[in-house]
């Protein structure tokens, strides 16, 4: 909600600014900034095991070779072996979570069904918003198992 919230560590593989072609959503002169606190790949996060109580995984959901349009400039895109990439992202999210920690995952089903993405991790979501007939955006919560219990 607030990209400057000091409680949050924002990670992204890009640190870029893009001027955006004006349209109804973006007035002339708009620039999109992607300015993470940590520039890193979510398949190899620079954090020790069990660092965070809470992780949000919000990967790109559009398959494209390059960030050409406004949506892919803003949200990035999936290219190459994106299934291995998302599987690696899930693995890393669970590695950096503390036991009993929560992972919030967001997926937008415009191109790839949610079930195909959930097949990329052995973990099962606990609960979530499944979207509706017109809604393609899904949010769900996973709980990291505490193996000591
Ligand atoms: C849907 S956006 C996240 C938007 C963010 N939640 C926000 O509110 O600004 C997905 C982001 O994942 C980043 N990304 C794509 N592949 C990545 C990777 N392998 N490692 C880290 N970040 C990646 C993209 O650069 C893009 O900014």
PDB file of C-alpha atoms and ligand atoms in Angstrom:
ATOM      1  CA  UNK A   1       0.000   0.000   0.000  1.00  0.00           C
ATOM      2  CA  UNK A   2       2.938   2.303   0.738  1.00  0.00           C
ATOM      3  CA  UNK A   3       6.181   1.610  -1.068  1.00  0.00           C
ATOM      4  CA  UNK A   4       8.070   3.600   1.604  1.00  0.00           C
ATOM      5  CA  UNK A   5       6.640   1.622   4.548  1.00  0.00           C
ATOM      6  CA  UNK A   6       9.686   0.971   6.753  1.00  0.00           C
ATOM      7  CA  UNK A   7       8.255  -2.375   7.939  1.00  0.00           C
ATOM      8  CA  UNK A   8       8.583  -3.802   4.438  1.00  0.00           C
ATOM      9  CA  UNK A   9      11.545  -5.023   2.376  1.00  0.00           C
ATOM     10  CA  UNK A  10      10.667  -4.724  -1.322  1.00  0.00           C
ATOM     11  CA  UNK A  11      12.580  -7.051  -3.626  1.00  0.00           C
ATOM     12  CA  UNK A  12      12.523  -6.972  -7.424  1.00  0.00           C
ATOM     13  CA  UNK A  13      14.965  -8.015 -10.148  1.00  0.00           C
ATOM     14  CA  UNK A  14      14.504  -4.599 -11.865  1.00  0.00           C
ATOM     15  CA  UNK A  15      15.430  -1.107 -10.753  1.00  0.00           C
ATOM     16  CA  UNK A  16      14.066   0.963 -13.635  1.00  0.00           C
ATOM     17  CA  UNK A  17      11.953   3.963 -14.624  1.00  0.00           C
ATOM     18  CA  UNK A  18       9.786   3.994 -17.740  1.00  0.00           C
ATOM     19  CA  UNK A  19       8.026   7.012 -19.245  1.00  0.00           C
ATOM     20  CA  UNK A  20       4.494   5.833 -20.105  1.00  0.00           C
ATOM     21  CA  UNK A  21       2.497   6.606 -23.219  1.00  0.00           C
ATOM     22  CA  UNK A  22      -0.419   8.756 -22.028  1.00  0.00           C
ATOM     23  CA  UNK A  23      -3.884   7.176 -21.994  1.00  0.00           C
ATOM     24  CA  UNK A  24      -7.057   7.318 -19.876  1.00  0.00           C
ATOM     25  CA  UNK A  25      -5.264   5.824 -16.878  1.00  0.00           C
ATOM     26  CA  UNK A  26      -1.982   7.737 -17.225  1.00  0.00           C
ATOM     27  CA  UNK A  27      -1.811  11.482 -17.916  1.00  0.00           C
ATOM     28  CA  UNK A  28       0.949  12.849 -20.096  1.00  0.00           C
ATOM     29  CA  UNK A  29       4.328  12.946 -18.352  1.00  0.00           C
ATOM     30  CA  UNK A  30       3.695   9.860 -16.172  1.00  0.00           C
ATOM     31  CA  UNK A  31       6.753   7.792 -15.330  1.00  0.00           C
ATOM     32  CA  UNK A  32       6.555   4.345 -13.752  1.00  0.00           C
ATOM     33  CA  UNK A  33       9.272   3.694 -11.207  1.00  0.00           C
ATOM     34  CA  UNK A  34      10.290   0.239 -10.020  1.00  0.00           C
ATOM     35  CA  UNK A  35      12.608   1.009  -7.105  1.00  0.00           C
ATOM     36  CA  UNK A  36      13.021  -1.970  -4.794  1.00  0.00           C
ATOM     37  CA  UNK A  37      15.001  -1.912  -1.537  1.00  0.00           C
ATOM     38  CA  UNK A  38      16.785  -5.052  -2.702  1.00  0.00           C
ATOM     39  CA  UNK A  39      17.522  -5.898  -6.335  1.00  0.00           C
ATOM     40  CA  UNK A  40      17.550  -9.676  -6.505  1.00  0.00           C
ATOM     41  CA  UNK A  41      16.078 -12.673  -8.247  1.00  0.00           C
ATOM     42  CA  UNK A  42      13.257 -14.350  -6.349  1.00  0.00           C
ATOM     43  CA  UNK A  43      14.744 -17.741  -7.284  1.00  0.00           C
ATOM     44  CA  UNK A  44      17.906 -16.898  -5.276  1.00  0.00           C
ATOM     45  CA  UNK A  45      16.987 -14.497  -2.485  1.00  0.00           C
ATOM     46  CA  UNK A  46      19.834 -12.864  -0.531  1.00  0.00           C
ATOM     47  CA  UNK A  47      18.286 -13.656   2.865  1.00  0.00           C
ATOM     48  CA  UNK A  48      19.125 -16.423   5.367  1.00  0.00           C
ATOM     49  CA  UNK A  49      16.669 -19.276   5.951  1.00  0.00           C
ATOM     50  CA  UNK A  50      13.686 -18.411   8.191  1.00  0.00           C
ATOM     51  CA  UNK A  51      14.147 -14.627   8.102  1.00  0.00           C
ATOM     52  CA  UNK A  52      10.544 -13.417   7.689  1.00  0.00           C
ATOM     53  CA  UNK A  53       7.197 -14.000   9.395  1.00  0.00           C
ATOM     54  CA  UNK A  54       5.347 -12.820   6.320  1.00  0.00           C
ATOM     55  CA  UNK A  55       6.182 -12.953   2.604  1.00  0.00           C
ATOM     56  CA  UNK A  56       4.160 -11.707  -0.374  1.00  0.00           C
ATOM     57  CA  UNK A  57       4.858 -13.350  -3.741  1.00  0.00           C
ATOM     58  CA  UNK A  58       3.386 -11.304  -6.588  1.00  0.00           C
ATOM     59  CA  UNK A  59       5.122 -12.520  -9.755  1.00  0.00           C
ATOM     60  CA  UNK A  60       4.405 -11.361 -13.315  1.00  0.00           C
ATOM     61  CA  UNK A  61       1.578 -13.265 -15.002  1.00  0.00           C
ATOM     62  CA  UNK A  62       1.947 -12.312 -18.678  1.00  0.00           C
ATOM     63  CA  UNK A  63       4.146 -14.331 -21.056  1.00  0.00           C
ATOM     64  CA  UNK A  64       6.194 -11.960 -23.266  1.00  0.00           C
ATOM     65  CA  UNK A  65       9.795 -11.741 -24.394  1.00  0.00           C
ATOM     66  CA  UNK A  66      10.149  -8.071 -23.504  1.00  0.00           C
ATOM     67  CA  UNK A  67       8.494  -5.341 -21.428  1.00  0.00           C
ATOM     68  CA  UNK A  68       6.933  -3.457 -24.325  1.00  0.00           C
ATOM     69  CA  UNK A  69       3.448  -2.302 -23.254  1.00  0.00           C
ATOM     70  CA  UNK A  70       2.390  -0.359 -20.168  1.00  0.00           C
ATOM     71  CA  UNK A  71       1.220  -3.466 -18.277  1.00  0.00           C
ATOM     72  CA  UNK A  72       4.465  -5.388 -18.787  1.00  0.00           C
ATOM     73  CA  UNK A  73       6.530  -2.271 -18.053  1.00  0.00           C
ATOM     74  CA  UNK A  74       4.658  -1.898 -14.798  1.00  0.00           C
ATOM     75  CA  UNK A  75       4.371  -5.549 -13.747  1.00  0.00           C
ATOM     76  CA  UNK A  76       7.144  -7.299 -15.696  1.00  0.00           C
ATOM     77  CA  UNK A  77       6.665 -10.429 -17.775  1.00  0.00           C
ATOM     78  CA  UNK A  78       7.376 -14.156 -17.856  1.00  0.00           C
ATOM     79  CA  UNK A  79       9.894 -15.380 -20.383  1.00  0.00           C
ATOM     80  CA  UNK A  80      12.211 -18.366 -20.835  1.00  0.00           C
ATOM     81  CA  UNK A  81      11.531 -21.322 -18.540  1.00  0.00           C
ATOM     82  CA  UNK A  82       8.983 -19.455 -16.436  1.00  0.00           C
ATOM     83  CA  UNK A  83       7.616 -22.642 -14.842  1.00  0.00           C
ATOM     84  CA  UNK A  84      11.034 -23.415 -13.336  1.00  0.00           C
ATOM     85  CA  UNK A  85      11.330 -19.751 -12.366  1.00  0.00           C
ATOM     86  CA  UNK A  86       8.002 -19.688 -10.487  1.00  0.00           C
ATOM     87  CA  UNK A  87       8.733 -23.087  -8.889  1.00  0.00           C
ATOM     88  CA  UNK A  88      12.061 -21.637  -7.690  1.00  0.00           C
ATOM     89  CA  UNK A  89      10.266 -18.537  -6.413  1.00  0.00           C
ATOM     90  CA  UNK A  90       7.873 -20.624  -4.310  1.00  0.00           C
ATOM     91  CA  UNK A  91      10.805 -22.662  -2.959  1.00  0.00           C
ATOM     92  CA  UNK A  92      12.650 -19.505  -1.936  1.00  0.00           C
ATOM     93  CA  UNK A  93       9.566 -17.949  -0.342  1.00  0.00           C
ATOM     94  CA  UNK A  94       9.178 -21.006   1.887  1.00  0.00           C
ATOM     95  CA  UNK A  95      12.910 -21.098   2.656  1.00  0.00           C
ATOM     96  CA  UNK A  96      13.013 -17.488   3.903  1.00  0.00           C
ATOM     97  CA  UNK A  97       9.759 -17.845   5.876  1.00  0.00           C
ATOM     98  CA  UNK A  98       9.909 -18.728   9.574  1.00  0.00           C
ATOM     99  CA  UNK A  99       7.998 -21.863  10.638  1.00  0.00           C
ATOM    100  CA  UNK A 100       4.306 -20.894  11.113  1.00  0.00           C
ATOM    101  CA  UNK A 101       4.980 -17.863   8.873  1.00  0.00           C
ATOM    102  CA  UNK A 102       2.509 -16.843   6.185  1.00  0.00           C
ATOM    103  CA  UNK A 103       2.981 -16.556   2.439  1.00  0.00           C
ATOM    104  CA  UNK A 104       0.485 -14.455   0.528  1.00  0.00           C
ATOM    105  CA  UNK A 105       0.394 -15.317  -3.160  1.00  0.00           C
ATOM    106  CA  UNK A 106      -1.307 -13.340  -5.899  1.00  0.00           C
ATOM    107  CA  UNK A 107      -2.081 -14.667  -9.339  1.00  0.00           C
ATOM    108  CA  UNK A 108      -3.915 -13.089 -12.249  1.00  0.00           C
ATOM    109  CA  UNK A 109      -5.391 -15.706 -14.571  1.00  0.00           C
ATOM    110  CA  UNK A 110      -5.482 -13.707 -17.798  1.00  0.00           C
ATOM    111  CA  UNK A 111      -3.256 -16.257 -19.599  1.00  0.00           C
ATOM    112  CA  UNK A 112      -2.392 -19.136 -17.265  1.00  0.00           C
ATOM    113  CA  UNK A 113      -4.953 -20.886 -15.035  1.00  0.00           C
ATOM    114  CA  UNK A 114      -4.277 -20.780 -11.290  1.00  0.00           C
ATOM    115  CA  UNK A 115      -4.323 -24.597 -11.037  1.00  0.00           C
ATOM    116  CA  UNK A 116      -1.314 -24.802 -13.396  1.00  0.00           C
ATOM    117  CA  UNK A 117       0.605 -22.398 -11.170  1.00  0.00           C
ATOM    118  CA  UNK A 118      -0.335 -24.156  -7.918  1.00  0.00           C
ATOM    119  CA  UNK A 119       1.011 -27.373  -9.486  1.00  0.00           C
ATOM    120  CA  UNK A 120       4.476 -25.766  -9.394  1.00  0.00           C
ATOM    121  CA  UNK A 121       4.697 -26.058  -5.586  1.00  0.00           C
ATOM    122  CA  UNK A 122       4.042 -29.032  -3.299  1.00  0.00           C
ATOM    123  CA  UNK A 123       2.609 -26.597  -0.708  1.00  0.00           C
ATOM    124  CA  UNK A 124      -1.180 -26.171  -0.512  1.00  0.00           C
ATOM    125  CA  UNK A 125      -2.896 -22.839   0.158  1.00  0.00           C
ATOM    126  CA  UNK A 126      -4.898 -22.654   3.376  1.00  0.00           C
ATOM    127  CA  UNK A 127      -7.523 -20.196   2.209  1.00  0.00           C
ATOM    128  CA  UNK A 128      -7.972 -17.478  -0.367  1.00  0.00           C
ATOM    129  CA  UNK A 129     -10.142 -15.405  -2.580  1.00  0.00           C
ATOM    130  CA  UNK A 130     -10.954 -17.565  -5.570  1.00  0.00           C
ATOM    131  CA  UNK A 131     -12.131 -14.732  -7.817  1.00  0.00           C
ATOM    132  CA  UNK A 132     -15.531 -14.770  -9.450  1.00  0.00           C
ATOM    133  CA  UNK A 133     -16.900 -15.165 -12.954  1.00  0.00           C
ATOM    134  CA  UNK A 134     -15.513 -11.806 -13.972  1.00  0.00           C
ATOM    135  CA  UNK A 135     -12.576 -11.622 -11.621  1.00  0.00           C
ATOM    136  CA  UNK A 136      -9.324 -13.209 -12.756  1.00  0.00           C
ATOM    137  CA  UNK A 137      -7.220 -12.059  -9.815  1.00  0.00           C
ATOM    138  CA  UNK A 138      -6.717 -14.508  -6.960  1.00  0.00           C
ATOM    139  CA  UNK A 139      -5.175 -13.998  -3.545  1.00  0.00           C
ATOM    140  CA  UNK A 140      -4.354 -16.860  -1.223  1.00  0.00           C
ATOM    141  CA  UNK A 141      -2.552 -17.604   2.029  1.00  0.00           C
ATOM    142  CA  UNK A 142      -0.131 -20.449   2.695  1.00  0.00           C
ATOM    143  CA  UNK A 143       1.115 -21.367   6.164  1.00  0.00           C
ATOM    144  CA  UNK A 144       4.649 -22.741   6.501  1.00  0.00           C
ATOM    145  CA  UNK A 145       4.559 -25.994   8.411  1.00  0.00           C
ATOM    146  CA  UNK A 146       6.382 -26.048  11.726  1.00  0.00           C
ATOM    147  CA  UNK A 147       8.250 -29.344  11.519  1.00  0.00           C
ATOM    148  CA  UNK A 148       8.990 -29.284  15.286  1.00  0.00           C
ATOM    149  CA  UNK A 149       5.288 -29.610  16.155  1.00  0.00           C
TER     150      UNK A 149
HETATM  151  C1  LIG B   1       3.200  -8.015 -10.511  1.00  0.00           C
HETATM  152  S1  LIG B   1       4.707  -7.138 -10.324  1.00  0.00           S
HETATM  153  C2  LIG B   1       4.828  -6.831  -8.612  1.00  0.00           C
HETATM  154  C3  LIG B   1       4.217  -5.532  -8.280  1.00  0.00           C
HETATM  155  C4  LIG B   1       4.398  -5.152  -6.833  1.00  0.00           C
HETATM  156  N1  LIG B   1       3.671  -6.051  -5.961  1.00  0.00           N
HETATM  157  C5  LIG B   1       3.899  -3.735  -6.632  1.00  0.00           C
HETATM  158  O1  LIG B   1       2.856  -3.557  -5.996  1.00  0.00           O
HETATM  159  O2  LIG B   1       4.552  -2.835  -7.126  1.00  0.00           O
HETATM  160  C6  LIG B   1       5.888  -8.431 -10.564  1.00  0.00           C
HETATM  161  C7  LIG B   1       7.331  -7.986 -10.418  1.00  0.00           C
HETATM  162  O3  LIG B   1       8.160  -9.140 -10.398  1.00  0.00           O
HETATM  163  C8  LIG B   1       9.412  -8.768 -10.925  1.00  0.00           C
HETATM  164  N2  LIG B   1      10.149  -9.989 -11.315  1.00  0.00           N
HETATM  165  C9  LIG B   1      10.013 -10.728 -12.429  1.00  0.00           C
HETATM  166  N3  LIG B   1      10.836 -11.775 -12.405  1.00  0.00           N
HETATM  167  C10 LIG B   1      11.534 -11.687 -11.243  1.00  0.00           C
HETATM  168  C11 LIG B   1      12.541 -12.470 -10.644  1.00  0.00           C
HETATM  169  N4  LIG B   1      12.998 -13.590 -11.230  1.00  0.00           N
HETATM  170  N5  LIG B   1      13.033 -12.075  -9.457  1.00  0.00           N
HETATM  171  C12 LIG B   1      12.564 -10.954  -8.842  1.00  0.00           C
HETATM  172  N6  LIG B   1      11.582 -10.170  -9.350  1.00  0.00           N
HETATM  173  C13 LIG B   1      11.073 -10.544 -10.539  1.00  0.00           C
HETATM  174  C14 LIG B   1       9.079  -7.864 -12.100  1.00  0.00           C
HETATM  175  O4  LIG B   1      10.173  -7.026 -12.404  1.00  0.00           O
HETATM  176  C15 LIG B   1       7.845  -7.119 -11.578  1.00  0.00           C
HETATM  177  O5  LIG B   1       8.162  -5.828 -11.130  1.00  0.00           O
END
